[in-house]
Amino acid sequence: MPFDIHHAPVSACDPTLLYRLLWLRVRVFVVEQRAAYAELDGRDIDPGAELMWAAEDGLPVATLRILREPAPDDDSTVLRIGRVATSATVRGRGVASSLMGAAVARCEQLAPGAPILLDAQAHLADWYARFGFAVTGDPYSEDGIPHLPMGRAGR
């Protein structure tokens, strides 16, 4: 089945769509990965935040979000990709790769030349490297899951 990729701020999402996107994230992170944390952290409604998702037959099967953040050293902007979640029903079909490629392109559209950051589950570092991300710091544990900070230099 083909899938479509979409993006929108939370305020532009239909309530049923938003529910399904958040439900997918909770199902992957909280239920599957048993990470009991505040999945609804308030960042989805930050100024400039966008949700992206891949839909199949009109239903979200993968999602992520893009955040704008101030750069730590100056007044410039960095973008952060996070909350990358894919339904178990479509894993291995390239849906997440297509969505991540679209997210990188969207970041370049939103803030040309800005660095893009993410916090990767350590076992996915090589997957993120396929999109130009490199490890930028020491490993750490978040909710018992090993993570690595990664970044993609602005172009």
Coordinates of N, CA, C and O in Angstrom, one line a residue:
M1 N 0.8 -1.2 0.0 CA 0.0 0.0 0.0 C 0.9 1.3 0.0 O 1.8 1.3 0.8
P2 N 0.6 2.2 -0.8 CA 1.3 3.5 -0.7 C 0.9 4.3 0.5 O -0.2 4.1 1.0
F3 N 1.7 5.2 0.9 CA 1.4 6.1 2.0 C 1.8 7.5 1.6 O 2.5 7.8 0.7
D4 N 1.1 8.4 2.3 CA 1.3 9.9 2.1 C 2.0 10.5 3.3 O 1.7 10.1 4.4
I5 N 2.8 11.5 3.1 CA 3.4 12.2 4.2 C 2.8 13.6 4.3 O 2.6 14.3 3.3
H6 N 2.6 14.0 5.6 CA 1.9 15.3 5.9 C 2.7 16.0 7.0 O 3.4 15.3 7.7
H7 N 2.4 17.3 7.1 CA 3.0 18.0 8.2 C 2.0 19.2 8.6 O 1.3 19.7 7.7
A8 N 1.9 19.5 9.9 CA 1.1 20.6 10.3 C 1.4 20.9 11.8 O 1.8 20.0 12.5
P9 N 1.1 22.1 12.2 CA 1.2 22.4 13.6 C 0.0 21.8 14.3 O -1.0 21.5 13.6
V10 N 0.1 21.5 15.6 CA -1.0 20.9 16.3 C -2.3 21.7 16.1 O -3.3 21.0 15.9
S11 N -2.2 23.0 16.1 CA -3.5 23.8 15.9 C -4.2 23.5 14.6 O -5.4 23.8 14.5
A12 N -3.5 23.0 13.6 CA -4.2 22.7 12.4 C -4.6 21.3 12.2 O -5.2 20.9 11.2
C13 N -4.4 20.5 13.2 CA -4.7 19.1 13.1 C -6.2 18.9 13.6 O -6.6 19.4 14.6
D14 N -6.9 18.1 12.9 CA -8.2 17.7 13.3 C -8.1 16.9 14.6 O -7.1 16.2 14.8
P15 N -9.0 17.1 15.5 CA -8.9 16.4 16.8 C -8.7 14.9 16.7 O -8.0 14.3 17.5
T16 N -9.4 14.2 15.8 CA -9.3 12.8 15.6 C -7.9 12.4 15.1 O -7.3 11.5 15.6
L17 N -7.4 13.2 14.2 CA -6.0 12.9 13.7 C -5.0 13.1 14.8 O -4.1 12.3 15.0
L18 N -5.1 14.2 15.6 CA -4.2 14.5 16.7 C -4.2 13.4 17.7 O -3.2 12.9 18.1
Y19 N -5.4 12.9 18.0 CA -5.6 11.8 19.0 C -4.8 10.6 18.4 O -4.1 9.9 19.2
R20 N -5.0 10.3 17.1 CA -4.3 9.1 16.6 C -2.8 9.2 16.6 O -2.1 8.2 16.8
L21 N -2.3 10.4 16.3 CA -0.9 10.6 16.3 C -0.3 10.5 17.7 O 0.7 9.8 17.9
L22 N -0.9 11.0 18.7 CA -0.5 10.9 20.1 C -0.6 9.5 20.6 O 0.2 9.0 21.3
W23 N -1.7 8.8 20.2 CA -1.9 7.5 20.6 C -0.8 6.6 20.0 O -0.3 5.7 20.7
L24 N -0.4 6.8 18.8 CA 0.7 6.0 18.2 C 2.0 6.2 19.0 O 2.7 5.3 19.3
R25 N 2.3 7.5 19.4 CA 3.5 7.7 20.2 C 3.4 7.0 21.5 O 4.4 6.4 21.9
V26 N 2.3 7.1 22.2 CA 2.1 6.4 23.5 C 2.2 4.9 23.3 O 2.9 4.2 24.1
R27 N 1.6 4.4 22.3 CA 1.7 2.9 22.0 C 3.1 2.5 21.8 O 3.5 1.4 22.4
V28 N 3.9 3.2 21.1 CA 5.3 2.8 20.8 C 6.2 3.0 22.1 O 6.9 2.1 22.5
F29 N 6.2 4.3 22.6 CA 7.1 4.6 23.6 C 6.7 4.1 25.0 O 7.5 3.5 25.7
V30 N 5.5 4.3 25.4 CA 5.0 4.0 26.7 C 4.7 2.5 26.9 O 5.0 1.8 27.8
V31 N 3.9 2.0 25.9 CA 3.5 0.6 26.0 C 4.5 -0.4 25.5 O 5.0 -1.2 26.3
E32 N 5.0 -0.3 24.2 CA 6.0 -1.2 23.7 C 7.3 -1.1 24.4 O 7.9 -2.2 24.8
Q33 N 7.8 0.1 24.6 CA 9.1 0.2 25.2 C 9.1 0.4 26.7 O 10.1 0.5 27.3
R34 N 7.9 0.4 27.2 CA 7.7 0.4 28.7 C 8.5 1.6 29.3 O 9.1 1.5 30.4
A35 N 8.4 2.7 28.7 CA 9.0 4.0 29.2 C 7.9 4.8 29.8 O 7.3 5.6 29.1
A36 N 7.8 4.7 31.1 CA 6.7 5.5 31.8 C 7.2 6.9 32.0 O 8.0 7.2 32.9
Y37 N 6.9 7.8 31.1 CA 7.3 9.2 31.2 C 6.2 10.1 30.6 O 5.2 9.6 30.1
A38 N 6.4 11.4 30.8 CA 5.4 12.3 30.3 C 5.5 12.5 28.8 O 6.1 13.4 28.3
E39 N 4.8 11.6 28.1 CA 4.9 11.7 26.6 C 4.3 13.0 26.1 O 4.8 13.6 25.2
L40 N 3.2 13.5 26.8 CA 2.7 14.8 26.4 C 3.4 15.8 27.3 O 3.0 16.1 28.4
D41 N 4.5 16.3 26.7 CA 5.4 17.2 27.5 C 5.2 18.7 27.3 O 6.0 19.5 27.7
G42 N 4.2 19.0 26.5 CA 4.0 20.5 26.2 C 4.7 21.0 25.0 O 4.4 22.1 24.6
R43 N 5.7 20.3 24.5 CA 6.5 20.8 23.4 C 5.8 20.8 22.1 O 6.2 21.5 21.1
D44 N 4.8 19.9 21.9 CA 4.0 19.9 20.7 C 3.3 21.2 20.3 O 3.0 21.4 19.2
I45 N 3.1 22.0 21.3 CA 2.4 23.3 21.1 C 3.4 24.5 21.2 O 3.0 25.6 21.2
D46 N 4.7 24.2 21.2 CA 5.7 25.3 21.2 C 5.5 26.1 19.9 O 5.2 25.5 18.9
P47 N 5.9 27.4 19.9 CA 5.8 28.2 18.7 C 6.8 27.5 17.6 O 7.9 27.2 18.0
G48 N 6.3 27.3 16.5 CA 7.1 26.8 15.4 C 7.1 25.2 15.4 O 7.7 24.7 14.4
A49 N 6.5 24.6 16.3 CA 6.5 23.1 16.4 C 5.6 22.6 15.3 O 4.6 23.2 15.0
E50 N 6.1 21.5 14.6 CA 5.2 20.8 13.6 C 5.2 19.3 13.9 O 6.2 18.8 14.3
L51 N 4.1 18.7 13.6 CA 4.0 17.3 13.6 C 4.1 16.8 12.1 O 3.6 17.5 11.2
M52 N 4.8 15.7 11.9 CA 4.8 15.1 10.6 C 4.3 13.6 10.8 O 4.5 13.0 11.8
W53 N 3.7 13.1 9.7 CA 3.2 11.8 9.8 C 3.1 11.2 8.4 O 2.9 11.9 7.4
A54 N 3.2 9.8 8.4 CA 2.9 9.1 7.2 C 1.6 8.4 7.4 O 1.3 7.8 8.5
A55 N 0.7 8.5 6.4 CA -0.6 7.9 6.5 C -0.8 6.8 5.5 O -0.4 7.0 4.3
E56 N -1.5 5.8 5.8 CA -1.8 4.7 4.9 C -3.3 4.6 5.0 O -3.9 4.4 6.1
D57 N -4.0 4.6 3.9 CA -5.5 4.6 3.9 C -6.1 5.6 4.9 O -7.1 5.4 5.6
G58 N -5.4 6.8 4.9 CA -5.9 7.9 5.8 C -5.6 7.8 7.2 O -5.9 8.7 8.0
L59 N -4.9 6.7 7.7 CA -4.6 6.6 9.1 C -3.1 6.7 9.3 O -2.3 6.1 8.6
P60 N -2.7 7.4 10.4 CA -1.3 7.6 10.6 C -0.6 6.3 11.0 O -1.1 5.5 11.8
V61 N 0.5 6.0 10.4 CA 1.3 4.7 10.7 C 2.7 5.0 11.2 O 3.4 4.1 11.6
A62 N 3.1 6.3 11.1 CA 4.4 6.7 11.6 C 4.3 8.2 11.8 O 3.5 8.9 11.1
T63 N 5.1 8.7 12.8 CA 5.0 10.1 13.1 C 6.3 10.6 13.7 O 7.1 9.8 14.2
L64 N 6.5 11.9 13.7 CA 7.6 12.6 14.4 C 7.2 14.0 14.6 O 6.2 14.5 14.1
R65 N 8.0 14.7 15.3 CA 7.8 16.2 15.5 C 9.1 16.9 15.2 O 10.2 16.4 15.4
I66 N 8.9 18.2 14.8 CA 10.0 19.1 14.6 C 9.9 20.3 15.5 O 8.8 20.9 15.6
L67 N 10.9 20.6 16.3 CA 10.9 21.7 17.2 C 12.0 22.7 16.8 O 13.0 22.4 16.3
R68 N 11.7 24.0 17.0 CA 12.7 25.1 16.9 C 13.2 25.4 18.2 O 12.4 25.5 19.2
E69 N 14.5 25.5 18.3 CA 15.2 25.8 19.6 C 16.3 26.8 19.4 O 16.9 26.9 18.4
P70 N 16.5 27.6 20.4 CA 17.7 28.5 20.3 C 19.0 27.7 20.4 O 19.1 26.8 21.1
A71 N 19.9 28.2 19.6 CA 21.2 27.5 19.6 C 21.9 27.8 21.0 O 21.7 28.9 21.5
P72 N 22.6 26.9 21.5 CA 23.2 27.1 22.8 C 24.3 28.2 22.9 O 24.4 28.8 23.9
D73 N 24.9 28.5 21.7 CA 26.0 29.5 21.8 C 25.7 30.9 21.3 O 26.4 31.8 21.6
D74 N 24.6 31.0 20.6 CA 24.3 32.3 20.0 C 22.8 32.5 19.8 O 22.0 31.7 20.3
D75 N 22.4 33.5 19.0 CA 21.0 33.8 18.8 C 20.4 33.0 17.6 O 19.2 33.3 17.2
S76 N 21.1 32.1 17.0 CA 20.6 31.4 15.8 C 19.6 30.3 16.3 O 19.4 30.1 17.5
T77 N 19.0 29.7 15.3 CA 18.0 28.6 15.6 C 18.6 27.3 15.2 O 19.3 27.2 14.2
V78 N 18.3 26.3 16.0 CA 18.5 24.9 15.6 C 17.1 24.2 15.6 O 16.2 24.7 16.2
L79 N 17.1 23.2 14.8 CA 15.8 22.4 14.7 C 16.1 21.0 15.4 O 17.2 20.5 15.4
R80 N 15.1 20.5 16.0 CA 15.2 19.2 16.6 C 14.1 18.3 16.1 O 12.9 18.6 16.2
I81 N 14.5 17.1 15.7 CA 13.6 16.1 15.3 C 13.4 15.1 16.5 O 14.4 14.7 17.1
G82 N 12.2 14.8 16.9 CA 12.0 13.9 18.0 C 10.7 13.1 17.9 O 9.9 13.3 16.9
R83 N 10.5 12.3 18.9 CA 9.3 11.5 18.9 C 9.0 10.7 17.7 O 7.9 10.6 17.2
V84 N 10.1 10.1 17.1 CA 10.0 9.3 15.9 C 9.4 8.0 16.3 O 10.0 7.2 17.0
A85 N 8.2 7.7 15.8 CA 7.5 6.5 16.2 C 6.8 5.8 14.9 O 6.2 6.6 14.1
T86 N 7.0 4.5 14.8 CA 6.4 3.8 13.7 C 5.6 2.7 14.2 O 6.0 1.9 15.1
S87 N 4.4 2.5 13.7 CA 3.5 1.4 14.0 C 4.2 0.0 13.7 O 4.8 -0.1 12.6
A88 N 4.1 -0.9 14.6 CA 4.7 -2.2 14.3 C 4.1 -2.9 13.0 O 4.8 -3.6 12.4
T89 N 2.9 -2.5 12.6 CA 2.3 -3.1 11.4 C 3.0 -2.7 10.1 O 2.8 -3.3 9.1
V90 N 3.8 -1.6 10.1 CA 4.5 -1.2 8.9 C 6.0 -1.2 9.0 O 6.7 -0.7 8.0
R91 N 6.5 -1.6 10.1 CA 8.0 -1.6 10.2 C 8.6 -2.5 9.2 O 8.1 -3.5 8.8
G92 N 9.8 -2.0 8.6 CA 10.4 -2.8 7.6 C 10.0 -2.5 6.2 O 10.5 -3.1 5.3
R93 N 9.1 -1.6 6.0 CA 8.6 -1.3 4.7 C 9.1 0.1 4.2 O 8.6 0.5 3.1
G94 N 10.0 0.7 4.9 CA 10.6 2.0 4.4 C 9.7 3.2 4.8 O 10.1 4.3 4.4
V95 N 8.7 3.0 5.6 CA 7.8 4.2 5.9 C 8.6 5.1 6.8 O 8.6 6.3 6.5
A96 N 9.3 4.6 7.8 CA 10.0 5.5 8.7 C 11.2 6.2 7.9 O 11.4 7.4 8.2
S97 N 11.8 5.5 7.0 CA 12.9 6.2 6.2 C 12.4 7.3 5.4 O 13.0 8.3 5.3
S98 N 11.2 7.0 4.7 CA 10.6 8.1 3.9 C 10.2 9.3 4.8 O 10.5 10.4 4.4
L99 N 9.7 9.0 5.9 CA 9.3 10.1 6.8 C 10.5 10.9 7.3 O 10.5 12.1 7.4
M100 N 11.5 10.2 7.7 CA 12.7 10.9 8.2 C 13.4 11.7 7.1 O 13.8 12.8 7.3
G101 N 13.4 11.2 5.9 CA 14.0 12.0 4.7 C 13.1 13.2 4.5 O 13.7 14.3 4.3
A102 N 11.8 13.1 4.6 CA 10.9 14.2 4.5 C 11.1 15.2 5.6 O 11.0 16.4 5.4
A103 N 11.4 14.7 6.8 CA 11.6 15.6 7.9 C 12.9 16.4 7.8 O 12.9 17.6 8.1
V104 N 13.9 15.8 7.3 CA 15.2 16.5 7.1 C 14.9 17.6 6.0 O 15.3 18.8 6.1
A105 N 14.2 17.3 4.9 CA 13.9 18.2 3.9 C 13.0 19.4 4.4 O 13.3 20.5 4.1
R106 N 12.1 19.0 5.3 CA 11.2 20.1 5.9 C 12.0 21.0 6.8 O 11.8 22.2 6.8
C107 N 13.0 20.4 7.5 CA 13.8 21.3 8.4 C 14.6 22.2 7.5 O 14.8 23.4 7.9
E108 N 15.2 21.8 6.4 CA 15.9 22.6 5.5 C 15.1 23.7 4.9 O 15.5 24.8 4.7
Q109 N 13.8 23.4 4.7 CA 12.8 24.4 4.2 C 12.5 25.4 5.3 O 12.4 26.6 5.0
L110 N 12.3 25.0 6.5 CA 11.9 25.9 7.6 C 13.0 26.8 8.0 O 12.8 28.0 8.3
A111 N 14.3 26.3 8.1 CA 15.4 27.1 8.5 C 16.6 26.7 7.7 O 17.5 25.9 8.2
P112 N 16.7 27.2 6.5 CA 17.9 26.8 5.6 C 19.2 27.0 6.3 O 19.5 28.1 6.9
G113 N 20.0 26.0 6.3 CA 21.4 26.1 6.8 C 21.4 25.8 8.3 O 22.5 25.8 8.9
A114 N 20.3 25.7 9.0 CA 20.3 25.5 10.4 C 20.7 24.0 10.8 O 20.3 23.1 10.1
P115 N 21.5 23.8 11.9 CA 21.7 22.5 12.3 C 20.5 21.8 12.7 O 19.5 22.4 13.2
I116 N 20.5 20.4 12.6 CA 19.3 19.6 13.1 C 19.9 18.7 14.1 O 20.8 18.0 13.9
L117 N 19.2 18.6 15.3 CA 19.6 17.8 16.4 C 18.5 16.7 16.6 O 17.4 16.9 16.2
L118 N 19.0 15.6 17.2 CA 18.0 14.6 17.7 C 18.7 13.8 18.8 O 19.9 13.8 19.0
D119 N 17.9 13.1 19.6 CA 18.4 12.2 20.6 C 18.0 10.8 20.2 O 16.8 10.5 20.3
A120 N 18.9 10.0 19.8 CA 18.6 8.7 19.2 C 18.7 7.6 20.2 O 19.6 7.6 21.0
Q121 N 17.8 6.7 20.1 CA 18.0 5.5 20.9 C 19.3 4.8 20.3 O 19.4 4.8 19.0
A122 N 20.2 4.4 21.1 CA 21.5 4.0 20.7 C 21.5 3.0 19.6 O 22.3 3.0 18.6
H123 N 20.6 2.0 19.6 CA 20.5 1.0 18.6 C 20.1 1.5 17.3 O 20.3 0.8 16.3
L124 N 19.6 2.7 17.2 CA 19.2 3.3 15.9 C 20.2 4.3 15.4 O 20.0 5.0 14.3
A125 N 21.4 4.5 16.0 CA 22.4 5.5 15.6 C 22.8 5.3 14.1 O 22.9 6.2 13.4
D126 N 23.0 4.1 13.7 CA 23.4 3.8 12.3 C 22.3 4.2 11.3 O 22.6 4.6 10.2
W127 N 21.1 3.9 11.8 CA 19.9 4.3 10.9 C 19.9 5.8 10.7 O 19.7 6.3 9.6
Y128 N 20.0 6.6 11.8 CA 20.0 8.0 11.7 C 21.2 8.5 10.9 O 21.2 9.5 10.2
A129 N 22.4 7.8 11.0 CA 23.6 8.2 10.2 C 23.3 8.2 8.7 O 23.9 9.0 7.9
R130 N 22.3 7.4 8.3 CA 22.0 7.3 6.8 C 21.4 8.7 6.3 O 21.4 8.9 5.2
F131 N 20.9 9.5 7.3 CA 20.3 10.8 6.9 C 21.3 11.9 7.3 O 20.9 13.1 7.3
G132 N 22.6 11.6 7.5 CA 23.6 12.6 7.7 C 23.8 13.0 9.2 O 24.5 14.0 9.4
F133 N 23.3 12.3 10.1 CA 23.5 12.6 11.5 C 24.7 11.8 12.0 O 25.0 10.7 11.6
A134 N 25.4 12.5 12.9 CA 26.6 12.0 13.6 C 26.5 12.1 15.1 O 25.8 13.1 15.6
V135 N 27.1 11.2 15.8 CA 27.1 11.3 17.3 C 27.8 12.6 17.7 O 28.9 12.9 17.2
T136 N 27.2 13.4 18.6 CA 27.8 14.6 19.1 C 28.2 14.7 20.5 O 28.6 15.7 21.0
G137 N 27.9 13.6 21.3 CA 28.2 13.6 22.7 C 28.2 12.2 23.3 O 28.2 11.2 22.5
D138 N 28.3 12.2 24.6 CA 28.4 10.9 25.3 C 27.1 10.2 25.4 O 26.0 10.9 25.4
P139 N 27.1 8.9 25.5 CA 25.9 8.1 25.6 C 25.2 8.5 27.0 O 25.9 8.8 27.9
Y140 N 23.9 8.3 27.1 CA 23.2 8.5 28.3 C 22.0 7.6 28.3 O 21.6 7.1 27.3
S141 N 21.4 7.5 29.5 CA 20.2 6.6 29.6 C 19.0 7.5 29.8 O 19.0 8.4 30.7
E142 N 17.9 7.3 29.1 CA 16.7 8.0 29.3 C 15.6 6.9 29.5 O 15.4 6.1 28.6
D143 N 15.0 6.9 30.6 CA 13.9 5.9 31.0 C 14.5 4.5 30.8 O 13.7 3.6 30.3
G144 N 15.7 4.3 31.1 CA 16.3 2.9 31.0 C 16.7 2.5 29.6 O 17.1 1.4 29.4
I145 N 16.6 3.4 28.6 CA 17.0 3.1 27.2 C 18.2 3.9 26.9 O 18.2 5.1 27.0
P146 N 19.3 3.2 26.4 CA 20.5 3.9 26.0 C 20.2 4.9 24.8 O 19.6 4.5 23.9
H147 N 20.7 6.1 24.9 CA 20.5 7.1 23.9 C 21.9 7.8 23.6 O 22.8 7.7 24.3
L148 N 21.9 8.4 22.4 CA 23.1 9.2 21.9 C 22.6 10.5 21.4 O 21.6 10.5 20.6
P149 N 23.2 11.6 21.8 CA 22.9 12.9 21.1 C 23.5 12.8 19.7 O 24.7 12.4 19.5
M150 N 22.7 13.3 18.7 CA 23.2 13.3 17.3 C 22.9 14.6 16.7 O 21.9 15.3 17.1
G151 N 23.6 15.0 15.7 CA 23.4 16.2 15.0 C 23.7 16.1 13.5 O 24.5 15.3 13.1
R152 N 23.1 17.0 12.8 CA 23.4 17.1 11.3 C 23.7 18.6 11.1 O 22.9 19.5 11.4
A153 N 24.9 18.8 10.6 CA 25.4 20.2 10.4 C 24.5 20.9 9.4 O 24.0 20.3 8.5
G154 N 24.4 22.2 9.6 CA 23.6 23.0 8.7 C 24.4 23.1 7.4 O 25.6 23.0 7.4
R155 N 23.7 23.3 6.3 CA 24.3 23.4 5.0 C 24.2 24.7 4.4 O 23.4 25.5 4.6

